[in-house]
Tab-separated table of C-alpha atoms and ligand atoms in Angstrom:
chain	number	residue	atom	x	y	z
A	212	MET	CA	81.974	116.023	110.352
A	213	LEU	CA	82.683	114.170	107.133
A	214	SER	CA	81.011	114.275	103.729
A	215	THR	CA	78.948	111.257	102.736
A	216	GLU	CA	81.601	110.474	100.162
A	217	ASN	CA	84.533	110.567	102.592
A	218	ASN	CA	82.610	108.613	105.210
A	219	LYS	CA	82.115	105.886	102.647
A	220	LEU	CA	85.714	106.132	101.522
A	221	ILE	CA	87.239	105.456	104.945
A	222	THR	CA	84.731	102.882	106.210
A	223	LYS	CA	84.406	100.455	103.265
A	224	VAL	CA	87.156	97.879	102.944
A	225	GLY	CA	85.979	95.105	100.633
A	226	PRO	CA	88.156	94.015	97.680
A	227	GLY	CA	88.477	96.793	95.125
A	228	THR	CA	87.479	99.646	97.443
A	229	PRO	CA	90.100	102.410	97.868
A	230	MET	CA	90.421	101.943	101.654
A	231	GLY	CA	90.317	98.179	101.223
A	232	GLU	CA	93.188	98.285	98.741
A	233	ALA	CA	95.194	100.601	101.037
A	234	MET	CA	94.602	98.353	104.048
A	235	ARG	CA	95.736	95.323	102.062
A	236	LEU	CA	99.244	96.843	102.042
A	237	TYR	CA	99.523	96.174	105.807
A	238	TRP	CA	99.927	93.007	107.845
A	239	ILE	CA	96.557	92.268	109.441
A	240	PRO	CA	95.880	90.198	112.590
A	241	ILE	CA	93.344	87.519	111.677
A	242	MET	CA	93.308	84.800	114.347
A	243	MET	CA	94.608	83.677	117.710
A	244	ASP	CA	97.439	81.149	117.444
A	245	PHE	CA	95.429	78.585	119.439
A	246	GLU	CA	92.863	78.445	116.645
A	247	LEU	CA	95.421	76.424	114.644
A	248	PRO	CA	96.982	74.475	117.519
A	249	HIS	CA	98.981	71.784	115.699
A	250	ALA	CA	99.918	70.233	112.363
A	251	ASP	CA	96.940	68.774	110.452
A	252	CYS	CA	94.443	70.356	112.884
A	253	ASP	CA	90.894	71.195	111.852
A	254	PRO	CA	90.566	73.926	109.218
A	255	VAL	CA	89.087	77.226	110.420
A	256	ARG	CA	86.850	79.713	108.642
A	257	VAL	CA	88.245	83.233	108.554
A	258	ARG	CA	86.244	86.194	107.316
A	259	VAL	CA	88.361	89.327	107.012
A	260	MET	CA	88.019	92.506	104.950
A	261	GLY	CA	84.886	91.079	103.367
A	262	GLU	CA	86.693	87.950	102.110
A	263	ASN	CA	85.731	84.427	103.115
A	264	LEU	CA	88.884	82.393	103.685
A	265	VAL	CA	89.905	79.069	105.173
A	266	ALA	CA	93.001	78.638	107.337
A	267	PHE	CA	94.772	75.357	108.060
A	268	ARG	CA	98.095	74.102	109.396
A	269	ASP	CA	99.622	71.449	107.183
A	270	SER	CA	101.564	68.322	108.212
A	271	LYS	CA	104.764	70.368	108.448
A	272	GLY	CA	103.101	73.003	110.647
A	273	ARG	CA	102.961	75.631	107.889
A	274	ILE	CA	99.875	77.807	107.746
A	275	GLY	CA	97.730	77.907	104.616
A	276	LEU	CA	95.254	80.733	104.048
A	277	LEU	CA	93.122	80.232	100.959
A	278	PRO	CA	89.767	81.495	99.653
A	279	ASP	CA	87.010	79.330	101.098
A	280	ALA	CA	85.826	78.228	97.669
A	281	CYS	CA	87.250	75.318	95.719
A	282	PRO	CA	88.336	76.498	92.263
A	283	HIS	CA	86.679	73.445	90.695
A	284	ARG	CA	82.997	74.077	91.439
A	285	ARG	CA	83.116	76.588	94.317
A	286	VAL	CA	82.230	74.463	97.329
A	287	SER	CA	83.562	75.416	100.744
A	288	LEU	CA	87.020	74.090	101.542
A	289	TYR	CA	86.268	74.454	105.250
A	290	PHE	CA	84.622	71.033	104.930
A	291	GLY	CA	87.827	69.680	103.438
A	292	ARG	CA	90.181	67.027	104.802
A	293	ASN	CA	93.446	68.430	106.151
A	294	GLU	CA	95.851	65.599	105.303
A	295	GLU	CA	99.397	64.967	104.112
A	296	GLU	CA	100.509	68.514	103.424
A	297	GLY	CA	97.343	69.871	101.947
A	298	LEU	CA	93.650	70.538	102.160
A	299	ARG	CA	91.517	68.154	100.112
A	300	CYS	CA	88.099	69.238	98.866
A	301	VAL	CA	85.532	66.606	99.825
A	302	TYR	CA	83.400	67.095	96.691
A	303	HIS	CA	85.735	65.562	94.053
A	304	GLY	CA	88.992	65.230	95.976
A	305	TRP	CA	91.092	68.046	94.546
A	306	LYS	CA	93.877	68.873	96.963
A	307	PHE	CA	95.700	72.166	97.560
A	308	ASP	CA	98.880	72.942	99.446
A	309	VAL	CA	99.671	76.068	101.506
A	310	ASP	CA	100.922	77.830	98.372
A	311	GLY	CA	97.587	77.291	96.643
A	312	ASP	CA	99.003	74.747	94.184
A	313	CYS	CA	96.717	71.907	93.173
A	314	VAL	CA	98.757	68.828	94.124
A	315	ASP	CA	96.194	66.129	93.395
A	316	MET	CA	93.182	65.851	91.073
A	317	PRO	CA	91.964	62.283	91.445
A	318	ASN	CA	88.785	62.612	89.352
A	319	GLU	CA	90.746	63.408	86.168
A	320	PRO	CA	92.663	60.825	84.085
A	321	VAL	CA	96.181	60.129	85.392
A	322	GLU	CA	97.684	61.349	82.143
A	323	SER	CA	95.937	64.712	82.454
A	324	ASN	CA	98.100	67.729	83.320
A	325	PHE	CA	95.075	69.861	84.224
A	326	LYS	CA	96.089	70.020	87.888
A	327	HIS	CA	99.209	71.971	86.959
A	328	LYS	CA	97.000	74.667	85.451
A	329	VAL	CA	94.881	75.200	88.554
A	330	LYS	CA	96.262	77.499	91.223
A	331	MET	CA	94.487	79.188	94.084
A	332	LYS	CA	95.281	82.537	95.570
A	333	ALA	CA	97.257	81.880	98.801
A	334	TYR	CA	97.896	84.601	101.339
A	335	LYS	CA	101.096	84.975	103.326
A	336	THR	CA	100.922	84.650	107.109
A	337	TRP	CA	103.187	85.494	110.026
A	338	GLU	CA	102.952	84.508	113.700
A	339	GLY	CA	103.734	86.956	116.482
A	340	GLY	CA	102.336	87.872	119.886
A	341	ASN	CA	100.105	84.749	120.051
A	342	VAL	CA	98.368	86.069	116.964
A	343	ILE	CA	98.378	84.932	113.330
A	344	TRP	CA	98.724	87.822	110.892
A	345	ALA	CA	98.046	87.835	107.171
A	346	TYR	CA	99.022	89.930	104.207
A	347	LEU	CA	96.215	90.212	101.657
A	348	GLY	CA	97.858	92.599	99.212
A	349	PRO	CA	99.877	92.268	95.998
A	350	SER	CA	102.676	89.720	96.301
A	351	ASP	CA	105.355	92.122	95.050
A	352	ARG	CA	104.706	94.586	97.893
A	353	VAL	CA	104.950	92.444	101.042
A	354	PRO	CA	106.022	94.657	103.966
A	355	PRO	CA	108.299	93.609	106.851
A	356	PRO	CA	106.612	91.618	109.656
A	357	PRO	CA	104.653	93.719	112.157
A	358	LYS	CA	106.968	93.689	115.175
A	359	PHE	CA	105.321	95.782	117.849
A	360	GLU	CA	106.845	95.657	121.308
A	361	TRP	CA	103.839	93.646	122.526
A	362	THR	CA	104.444	90.966	119.874
A	363	THR	CA	108.092	90.535	120.829
A	364	VAL	CA	108.036	90.155	124.632
A	365	PRO	CA	107.896	86.613	126.141
A	366	ASP	CA	104.419	85.044	126.507
A	367	SER	CA	104.738	85.424	130.306
A	368	HIS	CA	104.758	89.209	129.887
A	369	ARG	CA	101.725	89.470	127.596
A	370	GLY	CA	97.975	88.795	127.515
A	371	VAL	CA	95.908	88.765	124.289
A	372	THR	CA	92.271	88.050	123.501
A	373	LYS	CA	89.959	88.491	120.556
A	374	LEU	CA	86.252	89.194	120.228
A	375	VAL	CA	83.676	90.164	117.657
A	376	GLN	CA	82.175	93.647	117.607
A	377	THR	CA	79.047	94.371	115.577
A	378	CYS	CA	79.861	97.685	113.925
A	379	ASN	CA	82.218	99.219	111.411
A	380	TRP	CA	85.902	99.301	112.348
A	381	VAL	CA	86.401	103.085	112.055
A	382	GLN	CA	84.096	104.068	114.911
A	383	ALA	CA	85.838	101.470	117.066
A	384	VAL	CA	89.256	102.998	116.335
A	385	GLU	CA	87.809	106.421	117.035
A	386	GLY	CA	86.730	105.203	120.469
A	387	GLY	CA	90.312	104.129	121.133
A	388	ILE	CA	91.854	107.521	120.439
A	389	ASP	CA	89.285	109.514	122.357
A	390	THR	CA	90.779	110.052	125.775
A	391	SER	CA	88.160	112.472	127.118
A	392	HIS	CA	85.471	109.777	127.346
A	393	SER	CA	87.430	107.942	130.025
A	394	SER	CA	86.382	110.531	132.655
A	395	PHE	CA	82.746	109.628	132.088
A	396	LEU	CA	82.221	106.291	130.392
A	397	HIS	CA	84.905	104.614	132.512
A	398	ASN	CA	84.126	106.197	135.862
A	399	ASN	CA	83.685	102.909	137.662
A	400	ASP	CA	83.527	104.259	141.198
A	401	LEU	CA	81.199	107.211	141.625
A	402	SER	CA	82.161	107.572	145.301
A	403	ASP	CA	85.927	107.733	144.791
A	404	LYS	CA	86.967	111.375	144.649
A	405	THR	CA	90.656	110.556	144.141
A	406	LEU	CA	90.296	109.291	140.557
A	407	LEU	CA	92.547	111.447	138.388
A	408	ARG	CA	90.248	111.369	135.413
A	409	SER	CA	87.233	112.329	137.507
A	410	ARG	CA	89.122	115.230	139.017
A	411	SER	CA	90.164	116.664	135.651
A	412	THR	CA	87.628	116.048	132.905
A	413	ALA	CA	88.584	118.362	130.028
A	414	PRO	CA	91.990	117.239	128.756
A	415	TYR	CA	94.009	119.415	126.413
A	416	LEU	CA	94.954	117.359	123.348
A	417	GLU	CA	98.028	117.737	121.166
A	418	VAL	CA	98.591	115.604	118.093
A	419	GLU	CA	102.000	115.116	116.525
A	420	THR	CA	102.083	113.350	113.186
A	421	THR	CA	104.764	110.686	112.772
A	422	ASN	CA	105.832	108.291	110.037
A	423	TYR	CA	103.591	105.530	111.476
A	424	GLY	CA	100.519	107.679	112.178
A	425	TYR	CA	100.674	109.967	115.159
A	426	THR	CA	101.277	110.263	118.828
A	427	TYR	CA	98.919	112.338	120.869
A	428	SER	CA	98.987	113.597	124.399
A	429	SER	CA	96.237	114.466	126.784
A	430	THR	CA	97.124	116.934	129.512
A	431	ARG	CA	94.842	117.116	132.549
A	432	PRO	CA	95.594	119.836	135.061
A	433	LEU	CA	95.470	118.680	138.690
A	434	SER	CA	96.156	120.992	141.647
A	435	LYS	CA	98.945	123.561	141.367
A	436	ASP	CA	101.277	121.530	143.548
A	437	GLU	CA	100.631	118.285	141.761
A	438	GLY	CA	101.054	119.485	138.183
A	439	ASN	CA	99.535	117.786	135.149
A	440	TYR	CA	98.381	114.248	134.544
A	441	ILE	CA	99.702	113.393	131.108
A	442	ARG	CA	98.816	110.390	129.010
A	443	THR	CA	100.376	109.714	125.631
A	444	TYR	CA	99.014	107.400	122.978
A	445	HIS	CA	100.140	106.128	119.614
A	446	TYR	CA	97.884	105.647	116.649
A	447	VAL	CA	99.508	103.310	114.136
A	448	LEU	CA	97.747	103.104	110.812
A	449	PRO	CA	95.364	101.740	109.949
A	450	PHE	CA	93.767	100.360	113.144
A	451	HIS	CA	96.200	100.088	116.061
A	452	GLN	CA	95.871	101.920	119.356
A	453	ILE	CA	98.683	101.838	121.925
A	454	ARG	CA	98.006	103.379	125.303
A	455	ALA	CA	99.949	103.934	128.487
A	456	GLY	CA	99.569	102.219	131.850
A	457	GLN	CA	102.195	103.195	134.375
A	458	VAL	CA	100.084	105.510	136.521
A	459	GLY	CA	97.296	103.947	138.592
A	460	ARG	CA	93.847	105.477	138.655
A	461	SER	CA	94.558	107.668	141.682
A	462	GLY	CA	98.103	108.528	140.636
A	463	GLU	CA	99.988	105.649	142.242
A	464	ALA	CA	102.859	104.014	140.372
A	465	VAL	CA	102.113	100.533	139.014
A	466	GLN	CA	104.154	97.918	137.147
A	467	PRO	CA	105.051	99.501	133.790
A	468	ARG	CA	102.398	98.369	131.346
A	469	SER	CA	100.964	99.230	128.006
A	470	SER	CA	97.758	97.991	126.445
A	471	GLY	CA	95.948	98.466	123.210
A	472	HIS	CA	93.768	97.060	120.494
A	473	CYS	CA	93.725	96.244	116.810
A	474	TRP	CA	90.289	96.736	115.254
A	475	VAL	CA	90.292	94.535	112.179
A	476	PRO	CA	87.389	94.635	109.734
A	477	ILE	CA	85.609	91.322	109.310
A	478	ASP	CA	83.573	93.224	106.755
A	479	ASP	CA	82.078	96.728	106.683
A	480	GLU	CA	79.613	95.929	109.462
A	481	ASN	CA	81.595	93.680	111.798
A	482	THR	CA	84.987	93.963	113.419
A	483	MET	CA	87.314	91.579	115.215
A	484	VAL	CA	89.028	93.229	118.128
A	485	PHE	CA	92.407	92.018	119.346
A	486	ASN	CA	92.982	93.194	122.924
A	487	TRP	CA	96.526	93.061	124.216
A	488	THR	CA	98.492	94.107	127.256
A	489	PHE	CA	102.141	93.632	128.154
A	490	THR	CA	104.901	94.747	130.466
A	491	TRP	CA	108.516	95.534	129.674
A	492	ASP	CA	109.343	95.010	133.339
A	493	GLU	CA	111.721	92.135	134.183
A	494	ASN	CA	108.909	90.503	136.205
A	495	PRO	CA	106.103	88.805	134.289
A	496	LEU	CA	102.509	90.032	134.393
A	497	ASN	CA	100.502	88.755	137.324
A	498	ASP	CA	97.685	86.330	136.499
A	499	LYS	CA	94.912	88.917	136.696
A	500	ASP	CA	96.631	91.358	134.399
A	501	LYS	CA	97.635	88.630	131.981
A	502	ALA	CA	94.006	87.515	131.817
A	503	LEU	CA	92.812	91.097	131.165
A	504	GLU	CA	90.609	90.821	134.223
A	505	GLY	CA	88.009	93.553	134.600
A	506	THR	CA	88.294	94.839	131.048
A	507	GLY	CA	85.376	92.931	129.566
A	508	ASN	CA	87.888	91.097	127.382
A	509	GLU	CA	88.654	88.047	129.496
A	510	TRP	CA	88.446	84.544	128.028
A	511	ASP	CA	85.629	82.390	129.424
A	512	VAL	CA	84.434	85.215	131.711
A	513	ASP	CA	83.533	87.715	128.988
A	514	ILE	CA	84.338	85.958	125.715
A	515	ASP	CA	83.498	82.535	124.327
A	516	ARG	CA	86.734	80.973	123.045
A	517	THR	CA	85.180	79.350	120.004
A	518	THR	CA	82.693	81.927	118.704
A	519	PHE	CA	84.556	84.998	120.050
A	520	ILE	CA	81.177	86.469	120.925
A	521	ALA	CA	81.055	88.489	124.143
A	522	LYS	CA	78.642	87.579	126.913
A	523	ARG	CA	77.613	91.238	127.158
A	524	ASN	CA	76.529	92.184	123.676
A	525	LYS	CA	74.131	94.266	121.621
A	526	GLY	CA	71.422	91.591	121.831
A	527	ASN	CA	71.149	91.942	125.627
A	528	ASP	CA	71.963	95.678	125.981
A	529	TRP	CA	75.400	94.635	127.320
A	530	LEU	CA	73.566	93.571	130.527
A	531	LEU	CA	72.850	97.173	131.459
A	532	ASP	CA	72.021	97.412	135.168
A	533	ARG	CA	70.165	100.619	136.097
A	534	GLN	CA	70.682	100.120	139.815
A	535	MET	CA	74.411	99.862	139.288
A	536	GLN	CA	74.247	103.003	137.182
A	537	ARG	CA	72.529	104.910	140.018
A	538	THR	CA	74.830	103.796	142.776
A	539	GLN	CA	78.164	102.496	141.518
A	540	ASN	CA	79.397	103.429	138.080
A	541	PHE	CA	78.565	105.890	135.335
A	542	THR	CA	77.140	103.422	132.815
A	543	GLY	CA	75.593	100.482	134.630
A	544	ILE	CA	77.719	98.290	132.343
A	545	VAL	CA	80.538	96.100	133.662
A	546	GLY	CA	84.018	96.112	132.098
A	547	VAL	CA	85.969	99.057	130.752
A	548	ASN	CA	86.157	97.738	127.219
A	549	THR	CA	82.608	96.419	127.288
A	550	GLN	CA	81.624	100.008	127.967
A	551	ASP	CA	83.644	101.123	124.936
A	552	ARG	CA	82.223	98.465	122.687
A	553	ALA	CA	78.659	99.068	123.845
A	554	LEU	CA	78.704	102.761	123.019
A	555	GLN	CA	80.487	102.218	119.721
A	556	GLU	CA	77.855	99.678	118.713
A	557	THR	CA	75.024	102.097	119.571
A	558	MET	CA	76.277	104.576	116.945
A	559	GLY	CA	74.662	102.605	114.132
A	560	VAL	CA	76.438	99.925	112.166
A	561	ILE	CA	78.297	102.595	110.190
A	562	ALA	CA	78.150	105.923	112.035
A	563	ASP	CA	76.708	108.774	109.991
A	564	ARG	CA	79.532	111.298	110.257
A	565	THR	CA	77.657	113.896	108.234
A	566	GLN	CA	75.531	114.517	111.340
A	567	GLU	CA	78.107	114.842	114.125
A	568	ARG	CA	79.398	117.931	115.970
A	569	LEU	CA	83.071	117.679	116.843
A	570	GLY	CA	84.765	119.726	119.591
A	571	THR	CA	88.365	120.408	120.601
A	572	SER	CA	88.488	117.119	122.499
A	573	ASP	CA	87.982	115.361	119.137
A	574	ARG	CA	91.268	116.627	117.702
A	575	ALA	CA	92.830	113.173	117.594
A	576	ILE	CA	89.814	111.739	115.772
A	577	ILE	CA	89.928	114.468	113.147
A	578	ALA	CA	93.649	113.821	112.657
A	579	MET	CA	93.062	110.089	112.259
A	580	ARG	CA	90.502	110.579	109.504
A	581	LYS	CA	92.910	112.854	107.641
A	582	LEU	CA	95.597	110.195	107.852
A	583	LEU	CA	93.229	107.511	106.565
A	584	LEU	CA	92.286	109.677	103.586
A	585	GLU	CA	95.974	110.355	102.986
A	586	ALA	CA	96.760	106.616	103.157
A	587	VAL	CA	94.083	105.934	100.535
A	588	LYS	CA	95.660	108.539	98.262
A	589	VAL	CA	99.242	107.346	98.780
A	590	ALA	CA	98.257	103.712	98.202
A	591	GLY	CA	96.212	104.676	95.141
A	592	ASP	CA	99.263	106.467	93.732
A	593	GLY	CA	101.356	103.316	94.137
A	594	GLY	CA	103.206	104.368	97.310
A	595	SER	CA	103.582	102.871	100.789
A	596	PRO	CA	101.165	104.437	103.270
A	597	LYS	CA	102.376	105.439	106.742
A	598	GLY	CA	102.813	102.568	109.177
A	599	SER	CA	103.023	99.854	106.528
A	600	GLN	CA	106.799	99.382	106.574
A	601	GLY	CA	107.534	98.641	110.227
A	602	GLU	CA	108.143	102.255	111.226
A	603	PHE	CA	106.394	101.559	114.531
A	604	VAL	CA	109.045	99.206	115.876
A	605	GLY	CA	110.268	100.524	119.236
A	606	ILE	CA	107.466	102.838	120.281
A	607	ARG	CA	105.891	102.964	123.727
A	608	ALA	CA	103.018	104.835	125.310
A	609	ILE	CA	103.892	106.608	128.550
A	610	ASP	CA	101.792	108.344	131.208
A	611	ARG	CA	103.047	110.378	134.127
A	612	ILE	CA	102.222	113.201	136.485
A	613	LEU	CA	104.601	115.993	135.498
A	614	PRO	CA	105.264	119.350	137.151
A	615	ALA	CA	103.064	122.078	135.681
A	616	ASP	CA	105.936	123.677	133.773
A	617	GLN	CA	106.888	120.469	131.943
A	618	HIS	CA	105.472	119.719	128.513
A	619	TRP	CA	104.483	116.189	127.481
A	620	THR	CA	107.367	116.127	125.007
A	621	ALA	CA	109.647	115.596	128.052
A	622	LEU	CA	108.394	111.998	127.874
A	623	LYS	CA	109.676	111.430	124.349
A	624	PRO	CA	112.910	109.638	125.287
A	625	GLU	CA	110.769	107.049	127.101
A	626	MET	CA	108.216	106.895	124.286
A	627	TYR	CA	110.914	106.033	121.773
A	628	PRO	CA	113.218	103.861	123.884
A	629	VAL	CA	115.277	102.593	120.981
A	630	GLY	CA	115.643	106.086	119.593
A	631	THR	CA	114.279	105.455	116.120
A	632	HIS	CA	112.006	108.485	115.956
B	111	LIG	S1	84.317	71.308	93.977
B	111	LIG	FE1	86.170	70.889	94.969
B	111	LIG	S2	86.931	69.165	93.947
B	111	LIG	FE2	85.079	69.616	92.943
B	112	LIG	FE1	87.424	103.682	126.484
């Protein structure tokens, strides 16, 4: 449960809000790289953290990210001409480069130096993991680039998609660090009695705070001979989930994988979700895994590549099928992450946390909220909040079936393969 005040504090991220200012100290994923495919391509509207921006790639291939309002008389620069190293407003022809400098002002006398006095805000960008990231904070506090393991492996070893979710970002993150729901919401085969998470439905959670956020483990007892099914996760502030994927659903070993999401606020009521998966194996991902097949996050099957709107969405009850719910899976909804998104969107656009009743299985969620409140305080006091300085480089999520007398911390050497934590 949270007070009305704290619920507002962690969920609102527009310019000038405490959480918004804290989040602006992090690199934020804003677009897929294919949205700006080549030099001088079409400009793209980007709404992030309640700000309306326009992105373009100039003639040299550099990315510009500017407010979508011409400083002359406020028209949208999205309608501008992307030409010769700048974006030209089509109202009176003022032209801006990727640094926000006005480089041409053709409706003023040639002898005028007014153009040198007009400068737009221009945000820094970085490309990694087939994603374009932006830094929206103060220019004297730019953190190192966000090098997660999934952003650094070759393209052949990674799949990434993006879609729009119609609710506040915090309840989406909470869904990602809530392992106990997977026994129910994601039971996709009611007849299969071998599913580990159906066999053991009340995981024991332990949360260990780190300098990037926390790691948490879920321990599910199986039979005495088998031991415990352990899954570890990382929560990296403010909105990253990293989860394990080396144990198949009935306990079989699979190609070492990890998947996760970044839930980025479009504004307080909408979120863009980046879904990623990768392997650190020497062999690349197979086509199905690379495409995120079966998750509800697959391009062209589940998501429109231009609007980023999912086929199964709030407007059609995520194509709920009652017959399927009776006979095949727990929800009647297809796609593991569609199931997540559906339930998160039913909580109300901004969940009312004054009314909830949290149990022991919500330990990780409680810890996350504390960290968000702490980040707001640290940022407000002029410091660097956890996870903003690249502390997450070299972390992995691991799952395994361990003998009953082994604690999840036995997995730590694998969770921190480069030994930085
Ligand atoms: S409004 Fe853009 S040049 Fe006038
Ligand atoms: Fe889930």
